[in-house]
PDB file of C-alpha atoms in Angstrom:
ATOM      1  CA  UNK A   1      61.794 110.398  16.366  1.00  0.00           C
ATOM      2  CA  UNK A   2      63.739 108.310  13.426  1.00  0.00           C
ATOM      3  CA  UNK A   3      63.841 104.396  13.719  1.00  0.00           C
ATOM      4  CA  UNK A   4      65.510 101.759  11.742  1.00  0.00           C
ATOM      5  CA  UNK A   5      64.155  98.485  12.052  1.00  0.00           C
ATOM      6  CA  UNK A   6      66.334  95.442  10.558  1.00  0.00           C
ATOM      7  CA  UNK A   7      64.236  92.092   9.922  1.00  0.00           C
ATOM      8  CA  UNK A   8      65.478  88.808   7.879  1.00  0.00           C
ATOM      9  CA  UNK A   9      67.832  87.508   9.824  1.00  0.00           C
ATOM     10  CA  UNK A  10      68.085  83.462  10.802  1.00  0.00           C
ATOM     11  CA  UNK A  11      70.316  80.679  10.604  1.00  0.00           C
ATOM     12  CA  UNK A  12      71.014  79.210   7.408  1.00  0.00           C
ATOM     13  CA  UNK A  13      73.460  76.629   6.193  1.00  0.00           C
ATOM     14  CA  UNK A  14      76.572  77.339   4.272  1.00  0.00           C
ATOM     15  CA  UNK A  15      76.011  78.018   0.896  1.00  0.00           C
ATOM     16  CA  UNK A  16      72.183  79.277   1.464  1.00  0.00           C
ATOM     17  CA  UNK A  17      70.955  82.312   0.698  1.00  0.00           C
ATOM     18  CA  UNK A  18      68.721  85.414   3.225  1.00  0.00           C
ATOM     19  CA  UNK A  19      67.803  88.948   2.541  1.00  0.00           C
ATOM     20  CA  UNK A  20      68.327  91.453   5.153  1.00  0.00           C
ATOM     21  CA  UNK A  21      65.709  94.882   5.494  1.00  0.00           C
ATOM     22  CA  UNK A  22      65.659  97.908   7.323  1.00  0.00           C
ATOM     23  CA  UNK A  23      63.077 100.069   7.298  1.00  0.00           C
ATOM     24  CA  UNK A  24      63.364 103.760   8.375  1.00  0.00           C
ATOM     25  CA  UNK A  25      60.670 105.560  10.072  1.00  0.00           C
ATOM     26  CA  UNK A  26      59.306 108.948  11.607  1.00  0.00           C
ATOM     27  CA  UNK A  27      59.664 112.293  10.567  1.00  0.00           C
ATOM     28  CA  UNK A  28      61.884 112.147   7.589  1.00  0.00           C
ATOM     29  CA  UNK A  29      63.252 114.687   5.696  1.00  0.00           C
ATOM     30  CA  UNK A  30      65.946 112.635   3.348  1.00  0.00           C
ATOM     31  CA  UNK A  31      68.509 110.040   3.548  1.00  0.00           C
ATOM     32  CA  UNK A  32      71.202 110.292   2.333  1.00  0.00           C
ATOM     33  CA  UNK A  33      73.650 107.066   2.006  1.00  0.00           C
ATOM     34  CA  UNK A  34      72.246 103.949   3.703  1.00  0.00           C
ATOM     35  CA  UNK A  35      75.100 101.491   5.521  1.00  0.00           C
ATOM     36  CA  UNK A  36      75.234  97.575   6.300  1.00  0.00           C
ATOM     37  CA  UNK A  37      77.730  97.059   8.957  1.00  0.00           C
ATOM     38  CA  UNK A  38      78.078  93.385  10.823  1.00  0.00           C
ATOM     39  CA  UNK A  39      80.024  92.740  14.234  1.00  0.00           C
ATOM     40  CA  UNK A  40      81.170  88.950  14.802  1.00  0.00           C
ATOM     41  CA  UNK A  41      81.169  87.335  18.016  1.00  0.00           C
ATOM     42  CA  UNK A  42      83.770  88.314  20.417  1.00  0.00           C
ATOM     43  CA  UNK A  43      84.877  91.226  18.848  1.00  0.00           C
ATOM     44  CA  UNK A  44      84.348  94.946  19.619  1.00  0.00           C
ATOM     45  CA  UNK A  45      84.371  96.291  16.334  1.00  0.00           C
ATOM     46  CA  UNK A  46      81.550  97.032  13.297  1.00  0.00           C
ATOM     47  CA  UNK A  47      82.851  95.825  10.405  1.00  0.00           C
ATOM     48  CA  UNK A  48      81.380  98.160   7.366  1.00  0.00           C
ATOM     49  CA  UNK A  49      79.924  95.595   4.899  1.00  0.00           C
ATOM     50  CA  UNK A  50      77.739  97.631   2.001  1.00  0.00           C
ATOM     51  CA  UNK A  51      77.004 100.769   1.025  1.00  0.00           C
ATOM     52  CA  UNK A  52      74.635 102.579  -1.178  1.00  0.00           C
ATOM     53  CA  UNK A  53      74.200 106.446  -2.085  1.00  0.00           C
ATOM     54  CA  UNK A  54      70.465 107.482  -1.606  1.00  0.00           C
ATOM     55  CA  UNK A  55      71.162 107.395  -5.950  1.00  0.00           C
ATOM     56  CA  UNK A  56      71.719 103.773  -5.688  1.00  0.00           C
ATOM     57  CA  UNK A  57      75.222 103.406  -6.540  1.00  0.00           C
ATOM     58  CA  UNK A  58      76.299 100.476  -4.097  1.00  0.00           C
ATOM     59  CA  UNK A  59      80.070  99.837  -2.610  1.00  0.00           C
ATOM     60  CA  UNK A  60      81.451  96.523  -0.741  1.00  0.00           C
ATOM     61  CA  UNK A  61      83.931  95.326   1.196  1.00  0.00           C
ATOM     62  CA  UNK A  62      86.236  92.559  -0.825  1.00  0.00           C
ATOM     63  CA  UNK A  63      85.081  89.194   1.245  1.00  0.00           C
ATOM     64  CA  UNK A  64      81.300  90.089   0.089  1.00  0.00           C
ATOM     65  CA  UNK A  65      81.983  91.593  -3.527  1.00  0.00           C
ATOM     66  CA  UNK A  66      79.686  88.682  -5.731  1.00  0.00           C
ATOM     67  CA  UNK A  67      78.167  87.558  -3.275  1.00  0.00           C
ATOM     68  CA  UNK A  68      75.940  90.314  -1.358  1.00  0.00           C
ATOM     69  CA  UNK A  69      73.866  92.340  -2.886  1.00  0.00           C
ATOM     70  CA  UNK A  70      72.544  95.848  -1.473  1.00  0.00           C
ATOM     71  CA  UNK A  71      69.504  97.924  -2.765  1.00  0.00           C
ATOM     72  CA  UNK A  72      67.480 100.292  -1.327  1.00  0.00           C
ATOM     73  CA  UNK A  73      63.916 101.594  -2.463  1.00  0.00           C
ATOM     74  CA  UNK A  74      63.722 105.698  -1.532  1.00  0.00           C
ATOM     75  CA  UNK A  75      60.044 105.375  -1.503  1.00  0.00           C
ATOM     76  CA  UNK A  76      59.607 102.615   1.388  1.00  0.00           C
ATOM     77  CA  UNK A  77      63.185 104.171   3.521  1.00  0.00           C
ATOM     78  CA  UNK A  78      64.227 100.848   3.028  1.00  0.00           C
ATOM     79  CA  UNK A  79      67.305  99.642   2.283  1.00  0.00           C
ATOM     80  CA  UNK A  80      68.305  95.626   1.699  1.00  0.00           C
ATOM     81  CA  UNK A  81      70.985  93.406   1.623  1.00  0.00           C
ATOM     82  CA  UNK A  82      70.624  90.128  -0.396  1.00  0.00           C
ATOM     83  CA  UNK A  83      73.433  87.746   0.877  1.00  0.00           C
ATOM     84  CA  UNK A  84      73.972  84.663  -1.411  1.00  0.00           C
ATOM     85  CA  UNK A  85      76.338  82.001  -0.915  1.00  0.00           C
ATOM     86  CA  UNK A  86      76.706  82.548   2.826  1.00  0.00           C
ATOM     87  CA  UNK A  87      79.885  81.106   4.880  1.00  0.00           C
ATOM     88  CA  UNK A  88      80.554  80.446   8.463  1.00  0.00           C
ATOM     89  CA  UNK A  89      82.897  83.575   8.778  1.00  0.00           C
ATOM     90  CA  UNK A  90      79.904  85.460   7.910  1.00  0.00           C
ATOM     91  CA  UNK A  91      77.764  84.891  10.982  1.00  0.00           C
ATOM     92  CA  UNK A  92      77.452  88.313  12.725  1.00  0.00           C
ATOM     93  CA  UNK A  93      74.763  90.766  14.338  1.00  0.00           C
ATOM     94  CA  UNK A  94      73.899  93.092  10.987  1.00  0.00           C
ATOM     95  CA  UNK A  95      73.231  96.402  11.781  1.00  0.00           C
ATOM     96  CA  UNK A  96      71.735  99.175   9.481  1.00  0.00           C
ATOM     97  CA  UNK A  97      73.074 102.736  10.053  1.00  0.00           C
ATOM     98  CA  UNK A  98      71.947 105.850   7.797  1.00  0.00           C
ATOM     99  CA  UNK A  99      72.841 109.608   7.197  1.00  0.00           C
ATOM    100  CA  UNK A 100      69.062 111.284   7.863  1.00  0.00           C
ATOM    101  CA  UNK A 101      67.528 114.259   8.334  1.00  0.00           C
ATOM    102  CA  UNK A 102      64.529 114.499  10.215  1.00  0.00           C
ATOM    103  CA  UNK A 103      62.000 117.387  10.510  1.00  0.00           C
ATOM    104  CA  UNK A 104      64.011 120.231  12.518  1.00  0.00           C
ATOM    105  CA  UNK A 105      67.274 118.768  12.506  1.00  0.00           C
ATOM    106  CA  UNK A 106      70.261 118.301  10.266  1.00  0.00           C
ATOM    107  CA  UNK A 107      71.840 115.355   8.612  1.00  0.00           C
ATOM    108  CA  UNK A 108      72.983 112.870  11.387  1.00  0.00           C
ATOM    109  CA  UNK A 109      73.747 109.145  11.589  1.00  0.00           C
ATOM    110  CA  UNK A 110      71.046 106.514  13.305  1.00  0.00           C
ATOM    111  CA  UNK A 111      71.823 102.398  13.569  1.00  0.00           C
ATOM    112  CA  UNK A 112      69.300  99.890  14.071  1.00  0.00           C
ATOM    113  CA  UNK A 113      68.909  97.587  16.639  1.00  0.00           C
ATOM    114  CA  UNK A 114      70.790  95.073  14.669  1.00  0.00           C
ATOM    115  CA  UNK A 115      69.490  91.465  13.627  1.00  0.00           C
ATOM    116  CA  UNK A 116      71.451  87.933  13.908  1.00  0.00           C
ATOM    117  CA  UNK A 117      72.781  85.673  11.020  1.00  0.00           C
ATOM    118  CA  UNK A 118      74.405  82.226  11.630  1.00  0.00           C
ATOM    119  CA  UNK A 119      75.740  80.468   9.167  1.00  0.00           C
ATOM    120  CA  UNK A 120      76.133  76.732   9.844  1.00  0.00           C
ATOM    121  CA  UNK A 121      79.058  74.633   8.245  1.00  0.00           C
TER     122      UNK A 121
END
């Protein structure tokens, strides 16, 4: 059975800084890319946030592009994302989501159980 496990999540003021991890586990084959998507309160829909391809080449969405930061190390099934310069508008449950094949199976998408940011005026 595959897990991801998000951790770093808190309340911070506007302007601070957290890092964000989520560590996959279980009988792993590969991963392929590795997702950060965040859902704001009241709404209904995952907003994609980061990317990265299991070669580390990293994509954003525009309102985070200088400011967040994803990574991932292959060794650990971990990927991060380093949020600087947080805003209000960015509080949200984060959730982690990745392509992975586990022993038996094929390629196939998993999400975390998601962990909460607020970001205080």
């Amino acid at each position: 059975q595959v897990q991801l496990v998000e951790s770093g999540g808190g309340l911070v003021q506007a302007g601070g800084s957290l890092r964000l991890s989520c560590a996959a586990s279980g009988s792993i084959i590969g991963i392929n890319r590795m997702y950060w998507y965040r859902q704001a309160p009241g709404t209904q829909q995952r907003e994609l946030v980061a990317s990265i391809s299991n070669r580390g080449s990293p994509n954003y969405v525009d309102v985070v592009k200088g400011r967040f930061t994803i990574s991932r190390d292959n060794e650990k099934n971990t990927v991060y994302l380093q949020m600087n310069d947080l805003k209000p508008e960015d509080s949200a449950v984060y959730y982690c989501n990745a392509d992975i094949r586990a022993v038996g199976g094929t390629y196939r998408s998993y999400w975390g159980q998601g962990t909460q940011v607020a970001v205080s005026p």
